[in-house]
Amino acid sequence: MNNQPENLMVLDLDALASNLDYTKHRAGSEKRMIASIKANAYGHDVSLIAGALHEKRVDMLATGNIDDARILRACGVDTPLLLFAYATAENTVNAAKEGFISTIPNLTSAISLDAMTSVPIPVYLKIDCGLGRLGAPLSIAKDFVTKVFQLKNLKIEGIYTHVPFSDVASSPWAQGKLDQFDKLVEELESNGYSIPVTQAMGSCCVLAGLRDKSNAVCVGHALYGLSPFSSEQASTAQHLRPVVHSVSSTLIHIGHHKKGSDIATGGLYGTESAHNVGVIPLGLAMGMRAPIGNKEMVVLVKGKRCQIMAVSLEHITINLDNVENVDIGDRVTIIGREGDESISLQELACVWQVTPLQALMSMSGRFSVRSI
C-alpha cells in the first residue's frame, strides 16, 4: 500500500512525437516547424515537452513567458526560442542579451527598442490578419515593416501572423487571410525587404489542409492531441493522439456509513442504505470542479466507474459502493484507462462544459508530472 498521497499527471511523449510527425506531414516537409509551448505547454509541462521537442529537433520553440524560457535554457534546451509579443523595450533588450528573440507588434515598440540599444537585436514582426489581438493591422503592415527596416539596431529575422478559426466552415475565410499575408510578403520581397522566416499557418490551418507560401508553421493544439475546432469536424483530427496519458490521485480516507446515516456529502441526509465513501486530495484548489447541470462525473477505482458525490476546496468525495477490496492508498484515475474502463479528457471536459484545453489549463502546474 502506498502511504504517500500523490496527484499525478502522466504524459505520453511518444504521442507528442507522433503528433509532431503528423503535423509535419500535413504541413509539408519543406516547412520549418515552430512549436508553441506557451501556457506551460498548453497545460502539460513545459520542461518535459520542450525537452522532447528539442530531441526531435524542431526548428524553434515559442512561448510568451520568459521565465519558462530561462528554465529551458537551464535544462540544456538550446533550441532557438521566440517570445510572443514580449513586454517593454527594456525587457526585450534583456531578453536579447539572454539569447531570446522577441516579437515587435507595433511601430511604437520598435522605435523604443531601437533607441535603447547600440547593438543589433534580432526580432520577429507580428502582423494582425484578423484576430484583432496583437500586431500591425494588415492594412498598414507594409508601411510598418518598411519603417522597422529603417531602424539600424533591429535585425528582422522573421514575420508572422495568426489565422485561427474554430469551425471548419470558416476555412475559406482563413485561406483568404493566408493569401493576403502571402501577398504582403511578396510585395516586401519585390521591394528588396527579405525576411528569413515567414509564418501564418497554425494547427487549424494545417489540419484543415490549407496552403500558403510561408516557409514555416507554428503548431500548438495539434502537438498535444487537441483539436483546435469546436467539435471533431476535421477528419484529420482523428490521427492525433492525446499527450495526457493519465491523471490520478490517491485514496486518503474511506468512510463506512450505515443505513440511516445523516451525512451531508451528496445530500445523503438519512441514507436509505449503507454507503462506502472515499476521499481523494483533489478539489477546487487543484483545478477540479463539480459537474454542470445533471451530468454525472466519475472516476475509476480498481477498474470500476465510481460516481463523484461532491467537490470541495481540497477534496473530492466518491461513492465506493460497487468496489470490492478497496484500501486507503489505492490509486484513483480521473483521466486514463483501468482494465476495460476509461475516462478521456474529452469526457471530463464535457462534464464541466468546457473545451479539453480549458480543462487542462485549470489543472496546469498543480500535479506532479512524469512521462512514459
mmCIF file of C-alpha atoms in Angstrom:
data_model
loop_
_atom_site.group_PDB
_atom_site.id
_atom_site.type_symbol
_atom_site.label_atom_id
_atom_site.label_comp_id
_atom_site.label_asym_id
_atom_site.label_seq_id
_atom_site.Cartn_x
_atom_site.Cartn_y
_atom_site.Cartn_z
ATOM 1 C CA MET A 1 0.000 0.000 0.000
ATOM 2 C CA ASN A 2 1.303 3.437 -0.964
ATOM 3 C CA ASN A 3 1.062 5.715 2.068
ATOM 4 C CA GLN A 4 2.162 8.834 0.192
ATOM 5 C CA PRO A 5 -0.811 10.558 -1.441
ATOM 6 C CA GLU A 6 0.160 11.840 -4.853
ATOM 7 C CA ASN A 7 -1.715 13.756 -7.519
ATOM 8 C CA LEU A 8 -0.058 12.709 -10.753
ATOM 9 C CA MET A 9 -0.264 13.593 -14.442
ATOM 10 C CA VAL A 10 1.478 11.173 -16.802
ATOM 11 C CA LEU A 11 2.453 12.338 -20.287
ATOM 12 C CA ASP A 12 2.906 10.144 -23.347
ATOM 13 C CA LEU A 13 5.912 11.606 -25.160
ATOM 14 C CA ASP A 14 5.601 9.036 -27.942
ATOM 15 C CA ALA A 15 2.193 10.559 -28.671
ATOM 16 C CA LEU A 16 3.819 14.003 -28.790
ATOM 17 C CA ALA A 17 6.384 12.734 -31.301
ATOM 18 C CA SER A 18 3.639 11.102 -33.367
ATOM 19 C CA ASN A 19 1.599 14.315 -33.448
ATOM 20 C CA LEU A 20 4.672 16.295 -34.442
ATOM 21 C CA ASP A 21 5.447 13.926 -37.306
ATOM 22 C CA TYR A 22 1.831 14.007 -38.461
ATOM 23 C CA THR A 23 1.618 17.808 -38.485
ATOM 24 C CA LYS A 24 4.918 17.973 -40.367
ATOM 25 C CA HIS A 25 3.454 15.610 -42.946
ATOM 26 C CA ARG A 26 0.252 17.658 -43.228
ATOM 27 C CA ALA A 27 2.088 20.980 -43.466
ATOM 28 C CA GLY A 28 4.726 19.786 -45.920
ATOM 29 C CA SER A 29 8.262 18.620 -45.285
ATOM 30 C CA GLU A 30 9.689 21.871 -46.655
ATOM 31 C CA LYS A 31 8.143 23.915 -43.829
ATOM 32 C CA ARG A 32 10.083 24.885 -40.730
ATOM 33 C CA MET A 33 8.419 23.759 -37.524
ATOM 34 C CA ILE A 34 7.850 26.301 -34.754
ATOM 35 C CA ALA A 35 6.405 24.503 -31.718
ATOM 36 C CA SER A 36 4.212 26.561 -29.411
ATOM 37 C CA ILE A 37 4.881 25.775 -25.745
ATOM 38 C CA LYS A 38 3.062 28.768 -24.259
ATOM 39 C CA ALA A 39 0.945 28.458 -21.104
ATOM 40 C CA ASN A 40 3.077 25.674 -19.599
ATOM 41 C CA ALA A 41 2.954 23.785 -22.898
ATOM 42 C CA TYR A 42 -0.824 24.040 -23.125
ATOM 43 C CA GLY A 43 -1.273 22.856 -19.554
ATOM 44 C CA HIS A 44 1.090 19.893 -19.803
ATOM 45 C CA ASP A 45 4.618 20.523 -18.506
ATOM 46 C CA VAL A 46 6.887 22.940 -20.312
ATOM 47 C CA SER A 47 10.174 21.304 -19.265
ATOM 48 C CA LEU A 48 9.214 17.773 -20.292
ATOM 49 C CA ILE A 49 7.538 18.889 -23.505
ATOM 50 C CA ALA A 50 10.299 21.256 -24.584
ATOM 51 C CA GLY A 51 12.954 18.651 -23.819
ATOM 52 C CA ALA A 52 11.175 16.130 -26.022
ATOM 53 C CA LEU A 53 10.687 18.654 -28.839
ATOM 54 C CA HIS A 54 14.356 19.624 -28.576
ATOM 55 C CA GLU A 55 15.310 15.979 -29.077
ATOM 56 C CA LYS A 56 13.021 15.871 -32.121
ATOM 57 C CA ARG A 57 14.939 18.865 -33.484
ATOM 58 C CA VAL A 58 12.089 21.293 -34.067
ATOM 59 C CA ASP A 59 13.336 24.491 -35.663
ATOM 60 C CA MET A 60 12.097 26.826 -32.936
ATOM 61 C CA LEU A 61 10.135 26.907 -29.689
ATOM 62 C CA ALA A 62 7.748 29.760 -28.913
ATOM 63 C CA THR A 63 6.332 30.966 -25.598
ATOM 64 C CA GLY A 64 5.037 34.134 -24.001
ATOM 65 C CA ASN A 65 6.782 33.524 -20.685
ATOM 66 C CA ILE A 66 10.435 34.491 -20.304
ATOM 67 C CA ASP A 67 10.638 32.581 -17.002
ATOM 68 C CA ASP A 68 9.778 29.399 -18.893
ATOM 69 C CA ALA A 69 12.427 30.306 -21.472
ATOM 70 C CA ARG A 70 15.037 30.664 -18.751
ATOM 71 C CA ILE A 71 14.051 27.337 -17.207
ATOM 72 C CA LEU A 72 14.516 25.620 -20.553
ATOM 73 C CA ARG A 73 17.983 27.076 -21.044
ATOM 74 C CA ALA A 74 18.917 25.919 -17.544
ATOM 75 C CA CYS A 75 17.730 22.429 -18.516
ATOM 76 C CA GLY A 76 20.025 22.411 -21.539
ATOM 77 C CA VAL A 77 17.389 23.111 -24.207
ATOM 78 C CA ASP A 78 19.232 25.292 -26.713
ATOM 79 C CA THR A 79 16.619 25.320 -29.489
ATOM 80 C CA PRO A 80 16.037 28.885 -30.786
ATOM 81 C CA LEU A 81 13.307 30.441 -28.683
ATOM 82 C CA LEU A 82 10.776 33.049 -29.772
ATOM 83 C CA LEU A 83 8.921 35.190 -27.235
ATOM 84 C CA PHE A 84 5.399 36.080 -28.302
ATOM 85 C CA ALA A 85 4.936 39.891 -28.053
ATOM 86 C CA TYR A 86 7.233 40.287 -25.091
ATOM 87 C CA ALA A 87 6.532 43.303 -22.851
ATOM 88 C CA THR A 88 8.571 46.509 -22.648
ATOM 89 C CA ALA A 89 11.566 47.711 -24.654
ATOM 90 C CA GLU A 90 13.820 47.269 -21.614
ATOM 91 C CA ASN A 91 12.650 43.692 -21.122
ATOM 92 C CA THR A 92 13.123 42.987 -24.806
ATOM 93 C CA VAL A 93 16.730 44.199 -24.640
ATOM 94 C CA ASN A 94 17.346 41.968 -21.632
ATOM 95 C CA ALA A 95 15.717 39.037 -23.414
ATOM 96 C CA ALA A 96 18.036 39.553 -26.394
ATOM 97 C CA LYS A 97 21.044 39.540 -24.082
ATOM 98 C CA GLU A 98 19.884 36.139 -22.829
ATOM 99 C CA GLY A 99 19.646 34.819 -26.378
ATOM 100 C CA PHE A 100 15.876 35.008 -26.897
ATOM 101 C CA ILE A 101 14.108 36.513 -29.896
ATOM 102 C CA SER A 102 11.298 38.927 -29.090
ATOM 103 C CA THR A 103 8.241 39.914 -31.101
ATOM 104 C CA ILE A 104 7.562 43.513 -32.135
ATOM 105 C CA PRO A 105 3.795 44.130 -32.541
ATOM 106 C CA ASN A 106 3.777 47.845 -33.413
ATOM 107 C CA LEU A 107 5.958 50.717 -34.592
ATOM 108 C CA THR A 108 5.988 52.472 -31.208
ATOM 109 C CA SER A 109 7.576 49.419 -29.596
ATOM 110 C CA ALA A 110 10.082 49.135 -32.419
ATOM 111 C CA ILE A 111 11.210 52.767 -32.102
ATOM 112 C CA SER A 112 11.535 52.490 -28.310
ATOM 113 C CA LEU A 113 13.576 49.324 -28.613
ATOM 114 C CA ASP A 114 15.860 50.772 -31.281
ATOM 115 C CA ALA A 115 16.615 53.756 -29.038
ATOM 116 C CA MET A 116 17.599 51.562 -26.106
ATOM 117 C CA THR A 117 20.327 49.512 -27.743
ATOM 118 C CA SER A 118 23.507 50.194 -29.640
ATOM 119 C CA VAL A 119 23.913 46.666 -30.991
ATOM 120 C CA PRO A 120 21.576 44.934 -33.462
ATOM 121 C CA ILE A 121 18.839 42.913 -31.759
ATOM 122 C CA PRO A 122 17.089 40.036 -33.576
ATOM 123 C CA VAL A 123 13.294 40.431 -33.681
ATOM 124 C CA TYR A 124 10.205 38.972 -35.302
ATOM 125 C CA LEU A 125 7.416 41.247 -36.517
ATOM 126 C CA LYS A 126 3.770 40.459 -35.782
ATOM 127 C CA ILE A 127 1.030 41.203 -38.329
ATOM 128 C CA ASP A 128 -2.680 41.151 -37.464
ATOM 129 C CA CYS A 129 -4.558 39.323 -40.222
ATOM 130 C CA GLY A 130 -7.908 39.437 -38.459
ATOM 131 C CA LEU A 131 -7.573 38.087 -34.937
ATOM 132 C CA GLY A 132 -7.588 41.642 -33.590
ATOM 133 C CA ARG A 133 -5.258 40.976 -30.691
ATOM 134 C CA LEU A 134 -1.638 41.926 -31.351
ATOM 135 C CA GLY A 135 0.289 43.092 -34.374
ATOM 136 C CA ALA A 136 0.167 45.727 -37.069
ATOM 137 C CA PRO A 137 -3.130 45.526 -38.999
ATOM 138 C CA LEU A 138 -2.766 44.115 -42.477
ATOM 139 C CA SER A 139 -3.920 47.439 -43.959
ATOM 140 C CA ILE A 140 -0.790 49.219 -42.661
ATOM 141 C CA ALA A 141 1.539 46.211 -42.447
ATOM 142 C CA LYS A 142 3.699 47.117 -45.438
ATOM 143 C CA ASP A 143 4.341 50.609 -44.093
ATOM 144 C CA PHE A 144 5.045 49.171 -40.623
ATOM 145 C CA VAL A 145 7.601 46.669 -41.903
ATOM 146 C CA THR A 146 9.411 49.135 -44.168
ATOM 147 C CA LYS A 147 9.748 51.644 -41.322
ATOM 148 C CA VAL A 148 11.118 48.999 -38.948
ATOM 149 C CA PHE A 149 13.689 48.057 -41.594
ATOM 150 C CA GLN A 150 14.993 51.627 -41.390
ATOM 151 C CA LEU A 151 15.806 51.250 -37.682
ATOM 152 C CA LYS A 152 19.512 50.431 -37.586
ATOM 153 C CA ASN A 153 19.523 48.441 -34.334
ATOM 154 C CA LEU A 154 16.779 45.949 -35.179
ATOM 155 C CA LYS A 155 17.573 42.823 -37.162
ATOM 156 C CA ILE A 156 14.357 41.432 -38.623
ATOM 157 C CA GLU A 157 14.657 37.643 -38.682
ATOM 158 C CA GLY A 158 11.003 36.724 -39.047
ATOM 159 C CA ILE A 159 7.477 37.929 -39.725
ATOM 160 C CA TYR A 160 4.351 36.087 -38.676
ATOM 161 C CA THR A 161 0.619 36.262 -38.117
ATOM 162 C CA HIS A 162 -2.089 34.122 -36.541
ATOM 163 C CA VAL A 163 -5.129 32.914 -38.504
ATOM 164 C CA PRO A 164 -7.308 30.963 -36.054
ATOM 165 C CA PHE A 165 -10.761 29.539 -36.679
ATOM 166 C CA SER A 166 -12.836 27.135 -34.586
ATOM 167 C CA ASP A 167 -15.211 25.899 -37.297
ATOM 168 C CA VAL A 168 -14.069 24.101 -40.430
ATOM 169 C CA ALA A 169 -16.741 26.035 -42.320
ATOM 170 C CA SER A 170 -14.528 29.109 -41.832
ATOM 171 C CA SER A 171 -11.727 27.589 -43.900
ATOM 172 C CA PRO A 172 -12.403 29.832 -46.934
ATOM 173 C CA TRP A 173 -12.094 32.928 -44.713
ATOM 174 C CA ALA A 174 -8.813 31.627 -43.315
ATOM 175 C CA GLN A 175 -7.451 30.757 -46.762
ATOM 176 C CA GLY A 176 -8.221 34.323 -47.846
ATOM 177 C CA LYS A 177 -6.194 35.678 -44.929
ATOM 178 C CA LEU A 178 -3.297 33.376 -45.778
ATOM 179 C CA ASP A 179 -3.395 34.632 -49.344
ATOM 180 C CA GLN A 180 -3.304 38.244 -48.150
ATOM 181 C CA PHE A 181 -0.295 37.513 -45.949
ATOM 182 C CA ASP A 182 1.453 35.812 -48.871
ATOM 183 C CA LYS A 183 0.810 38.916 -50.969
ATOM 184 C CA LEU A 184 2.290 41.148 -48.253
ATOM 185 C CA VAL A 185 5.481 39.068 -48.080
ATOM 186 C CA GLU A 186 5.777 39.012 -51.882
ATOM 187 C CA GLU A 187 5.408 42.796 -52.049
ATOM 188 C CA LEU A 188 8.058 43.252 -49.378
ATOM 189 C CA GLU A 189 10.458 40.937 -51.186
ATOM 190 C CA SER A 190 9.853 42.707 -54.508
ATOM 191 C CA ASN A 191 10.838 45.955 -52.779
ATOM 192 C CA GLY A 192 14.064 44.426 -51.514
ATOM 193 C CA TYR A 193 12.990 43.524 -47.982
ATOM 194 C CA SER A 194 13.998 39.909 -47.464
ATOM 195 C CA ILE A 195 12.863 38.180 -44.251
ATOM 196 C CA PRO A 196 14.327 34.731 -43.402
ATOM 197 C CA VAL A 197 11.288 33.228 -41.616
ATOM 198 C CA THR A 198 7.656 33.741 -42.634
ATOM 199 C CA GLN A 199 4.777 32.041 -40.849
ATOM 200 C CA ALA A 200 0.978 32.198 -40.935
ATOM 201 C CA MET A 201 -0.457 28.692 -40.514
ATOM 202 C CA GLY A 202 -1.207 27.120 -37.143
ATOM 203 C CA SER A 203 -2.903 23.876 -36.113
ATOM 204 C CA CYS A 204 -6.336 24.720 -37.534
ATOM 205 C CA CYS A 205 -4.922 25.666 -40.951
ATOM 206 C CA VAL A 206 -2.682 22.595 -41.087
ATOM 207 C CA LEU A 207 -5.413 20.148 -40.044
ATOM 208 C CA ALA A 208 -7.929 21.693 -42.444
ATOM 209 C CA GLY A 209 -5.493 21.175 -45.315
ATOM 210 C CA LEU A 210 -4.993 24.841 -46.173
ATOM 211 C CA ARG A 211 -1.932 26.020 -48.060
ATOM 212 C CA ASP A 212 0.283 29.092 -48.074
ATOM 213 C CA LYS A 213 3.674 30.251 -49.355
ATOM 214 C CA SER A 214 5.302 30.897 -45.973
ATOM 215 C CA ASN A 215 8.310 28.778 -45.077
ATOM 216 C CA ALA A 216 7.211 27.920 -41.508
ATOM 217 C CA VAL A 217 4.205 26.814 -39.465
ATOM 218 C CA CYS A 218 3.589 27.359 -35.755
ATOM 219 C CA VAL A 219 1.671 24.487 -34.194
ATOM 220 C CA GLY A 220 0.183 24.274 -30.721
ATOM 221 C CA HIS A 221 -3.095 22.363 -30.274
ATOM 222 C CA ALA A 222 -2.236 19.548 -32.662
ATOM 223 C CA LEU A 223 1.066 18.770 -30.932
ATOM 224 C CA TYR A 224 -0.805 17.869 -27.771
ATOM 225 C CA GLY A 225 -3.504 15.814 -29.465
ATOM 226 C CA LEU A 226 -6.073 18.586 -29.064
ATOM 227 C CA SER A 227 -8.434 19.565 -31.838
ATOM 228 C CA PRO A 228 -8.474 23.331 -32.468
ATOM 229 C CA PHE A 229 -12.051 23.049 -33.666
ATOM 230 C CA SER A 230 -15.198 23.385 -31.578
ATOM 231 C CA SER A 231 -16.021 19.743 -32.265
ATOM 232 C CA GLU A 232 -14.412 16.861 -34.123
ATOM 233 C CA GLN A 233 -15.241 18.396 -37.502
ATOM 234 C CA ALA A 234 -11.981 17.666 -39.294
ATOM 235 C CA SER A 235 -11.341 14.062 -40.204
ATOM 236 C CA THR A 236 -7.616 14.725 -39.864
ATOM 237 C CA ALA A 237 -8.002 15.260 -36.099
ATOM 238 C CA GLN A 238 -8.622 11.552 -35.650
ATOM 239 C CA HIS A 239 -4.947 10.874 -36.357
ATOM 240 C CA LEU A 240 -3.840 12.867 -33.308
ATOM 241 C CA ARG A 241 -3.035 11.122 -30.041
ATOM 242 C CA PRO A 242 -3.609 12.698 -26.610
ATOM 243 C CA VAL A 243 -0.375 13.529 -24.850
ATOM 244 C CA VAL A 244 -2.057 13.325 -21.448
ATOM 245 C CA HIS A 245 -1.904 9.593 -20.739
ATOM 246 C CA SER A 246 -3.480 9.765 -17.297
ATOM 247 C CA VAL A 247 -4.368 11.942 -14.327
ATOM 248 C CA SER A 248 -4.694 10.188 -10.985
ATOM 249 C CA SER A 249 -4.820 10.657 -7.245
ATOM 250 C CA THR A 250 -4.763 8.535 -4.075
ATOM 251 C CA LEU A 251 -7.465 7.427 -1.672
ATOM 252 C CA ILE A 252 -6.673 9.041 1.678
ATOM 253 C CA HIS A 253 -9.813 8.033 3.584
ATOM 254 C CA ILE A 254 -12.677 5.553 3.380
ATOM 255 C CA GLY A 255 -15.834 6.111 5.393
ATOM 256 C CA HIS A 256 -18.362 3.341 6.101
ATOM 257 C CA HIS A 257 -21.807 4.820 6.694
ATOM 258 C CA LYS A 258 -24.638 2.647 7.936
ATOM 259 C CA LYS A 259 -28.210 2.778 6.721
ATOM 260 C CA GLY A 260 -29.890 5.905 8.065
ATOM 261 C CA SER A 261 -26.647 7.821 8.497
ATOM 262 C CA ASP A 262 -27.155 11.576 8.472
ATOM 263 C CA ILE A 263 -24.292 12.812 6.249
ATOM 264 C CA ALA A 264 -24.134 15.962 4.132
ATOM 265 C CA THR A 265 -21.919 14.661 1.312
ATOM 266 C CA GLY A 266 -24.003 14.181 -1.801
ATOM 267 C CA GLY A 267 -27.096 15.351 0.091
ATOM 268 C CA LEU A 268 -27.460 11.988 1.862
ATOM 269 C CA TYR A 269 -29.420 13.166 4.887
ATOM 270 C CA GLY A 270 -30.749 9.938 6.300
ATOM 271 C CA THR A 271 -29.396 7.338 3.872
ATOM 272 C CA GLU A 272 -31.740 4.598 2.697
ATOM 273 C CA SER A 273 -28.880 2.110 2.520
ATOM 274 C CA ALA A 274 -25.304 1.739 3.733
ATOM 275 C CA HIS A 275 -22.591 3.569 1.780
ATOM 276 C CA ASN A 276 -18.837 3.358 1.395
ATOM 277 C CA VAL A 277 -17.432 6.803 0.704
ATOM 278 C CA GLY A 278 -13.876 7.556 -0.419
ATOM 279 C CA VAL A 279 -11.910 10.795 -0.304
ATOM 280 C CA ILE A 280 -9.036 11.924 -2.554
ATOM 281 C CA PRO A 281 -6.877 15.038 -2.017
ATOM 282 C CA LEU A 282 -8.107 16.903 -5.084
ATOM 283 C CA GLY A 283 -10.524 19.785 -5.183
ATOM 284 C CA LEU A 284 -11.209 23.253 -6.474
ATOM 285 C CA ALA A 285 -7.721 24.334 -5.398
ATOM 286 C CA MET A 286 -6.237 21.740 -7.773
ATOM 287 C CA GLY A 287 -8.346 22.802 -10.746
ATOM 288 C CA MET A 288 -11.181 20.346 -10.204
ATOM 289 C CA ARG A 289 -14.804 21.433 -10.349
ATOM 290 C CA ALA A 290 -18.265 19.990 -9.919
ATOM 291 C CA PRO A 291 -20.199 18.694 -12.939
ATOM 292 C CA ILE A 292 -22.524 21.125 -14.694
ATOM 293 C CA GLY A 293 -26.256 20.525 -14.613
ATOM 294 C CA ASN A 294 -27.363 16.930 -14.233
ATOM 295 C CA LYS A 295 -24.223 15.409 -15.770
ATOM 296 C CA GLU A 296 -22.609 12.536 -13.910
ATOM 297 C CA MET A 297 -18.920 12.812 -13.094
ATOM 298 C CA VAL A 298 -16.986 9.647 -12.360
ATOM 299 C CA VAL A 299 -13.531 8.338 -11.536
ATOM 300 C CA LEU A 300 -12.059 4.855 -11.842
ATOM 301 C CA VAL A 301 -11.160 2.742 -8.821
ATOM 302 C CA LYS A 302 -9.887 -0.791 -9.447
ATOM 303 C CA GLY A 303 -11.363 -0.622 -12.940
ATOM 304 C CA LYS A 304 -14.835 0.415 -11.736
ATOM 305 C CA ARG A 305 -16.604 3.658 -12.563
ATOM 306 C CA CYS A 306 -17.395 5.437 -9.291
ATOM 307 C CA GLN A 307 -19.636 8.477 -9.109
ATOM 308 C CA ILE A 308 -18.247 11.692 -7.644
ATOM 309 C CA MET A 309 -20.511 12.780 -4.815
ATOM 310 C CA ALA A 310 -19.002 16.188 -4.035
ATOM 311 C CA VAL A 311 -16.118 18.504 -4.946
ATOM 312 C CA SER A 312 -14.886 20.825 -2.208
ATOM 313 C CA LEU A 313 -11.903 23.148 -1.898
ATOM 314 C CA GLU A 314 -9.266 20.457 -1.321
ATOM 315 C CA HIS A 315 -11.100 17.131 -1.610
ATOM 316 C CA ILE A 316 -13.303 15.030 -3.860
ATOM 317 C CA THR A 317 -15.713 12.559 -2.285
ATOM 318 C CA ILE A 318 -16.587 9.434 -4.274
ATOM 319 C CA ASN A 319 -19.083 6.582 -3.942
ATOM 320 C CA LEU A 320 -17.249 3.270 -3.490
ATOM 321 C CA ASP A 321 -20.320 1.046 -3.139
ATOM 322 C CA ASN A 322 -19.534 -1.031 -6.254
ATOM 323 C CA VAL A 323 -15.833 -1.575 -5.496
ATOM 324 C CA GLU A 324 -14.561 -4.543 -3.510
ATOM 325 C CA ASN A 325 -11.330 -4.858 -1.537
ATOM 326 C CA VAL A 326 -10.530 -1.168 -1.748
ATOM 327 C CA ASP A 327 -7.956 0.307 0.664
ATOM 328 C CA ILE A 328 -6.525 3.637 1.633
ATOM 329 C CA GLY A 329 -3.569 4.282 -0.672
ATOM 330 C CA ASP A 330 -5.235 2.805 -3.773
ATOM 331 C CA ARG A 331 -4.964 4.863 -6.966
ATOM 332 C CA VAL A 332 -7.947 6.751 -8.329
ATOM 333 C CA THR A 333 -7.989 7.597 -12.044
ATOM 334 C CA ILE A 334 -9.508 10.893 -13.152
ATOM 335 C CA ILE A 335 -8.306 10.593 -16.766
ATOM 336 C CA GLY A 336 -6.995 7.344 -18.204
ATOM 337 C CA ARG A 337 -7.695 3.638 -18.524
ATOM 338 C CA GLU A 338 -8.090 0.861 -15.969
ATOM 339 C CA GLY A 339 -8.911 -2.542 -17.413
ATOM 340 C CA ASP A 340 -11.912 -2.266 -19.730
ATOM 341 C CA GLU A 341 -12.962 1.161 -18.472
ATOM 342 C CA SER A 342 -11.574 4.553 -19.432
ATOM 343 C CA ILE A 343 -12.228 8.250 -18.924
ATOM 344 C CA SER A 344 -10.962 10.626 -21.616
ATOM 345 C CA LEU A 345 -10.040 14.273 -21.315
ATOM 346 C CA GLN A 346 -12.938 14.932 -23.692
ATOM 347 C CA GLU A 347 -15.374 13.207 -21.318
ATOM 348 C CA LEU A 348 -14.153 15.238 -18.357
ATOM 349 C CA ALA A 349 -14.362 18.470 -20.348
ATOM 350 C CA CYS A 350 -17.890 17.602 -21.437
ATOM 351 C CA VAL A 351 -18.968 17.116 -17.815
ATOM 352 C CA TRP A 352 -17.556 20.546 -16.986
ATOM 353 C CA GLN A 353 -18.954 22.049 -20.223
ATOM 354 C CA VAL A 354 -15.567 23.433 -21.236
ATOM 355 C CA THR A 355 -13.105 22.601 -24.014
ATOM 356 C CA PRO A 356 -10.412 19.977 -23.392
ATOM 357 C CA LEU A 357 -7.792 22.742 -23.432
ATOM 358 C CA GLN A 358 -9.713 24.729 -20.804
ATOM 359 C CA ALA A 359 -9.921 21.609 -18.652
ATOM 360 C CA LEU A 360 -6.161 21.121 -18.940
ATOM 361 C CA MET A 361 -5.431 24.746 -18.116
ATOM 362 C CA SER A 362 -7.451 24.513 -14.918
ATOM 363 C CA MET A 363 -5.151 21.676 -13.799
ATOM 364 C CA SER A 364 -1.929 23.139 -15.196
ATOM 365 C CA GLY A 365 1.043 23.134 -12.870
ATOM 366 C CA ARG A 366 -0.866 21.576 -9.981
ATOM 367 C CA PHE A 367 0.186 17.940 -10.406
ATOM 368 C CA SER A 368 3.400 16.025 -10.231
ATOM 369 C CA VAL A 369 4.258 15.236 -13.843
ATOM 370 C CA ARG A 370 6.043 12.201 -15.263
ATOM 371 C CA SER A 371 6.428 10.744 -18.730
ATOM 372 C CA ILE A 372 6.159 7.268 -20.178
#
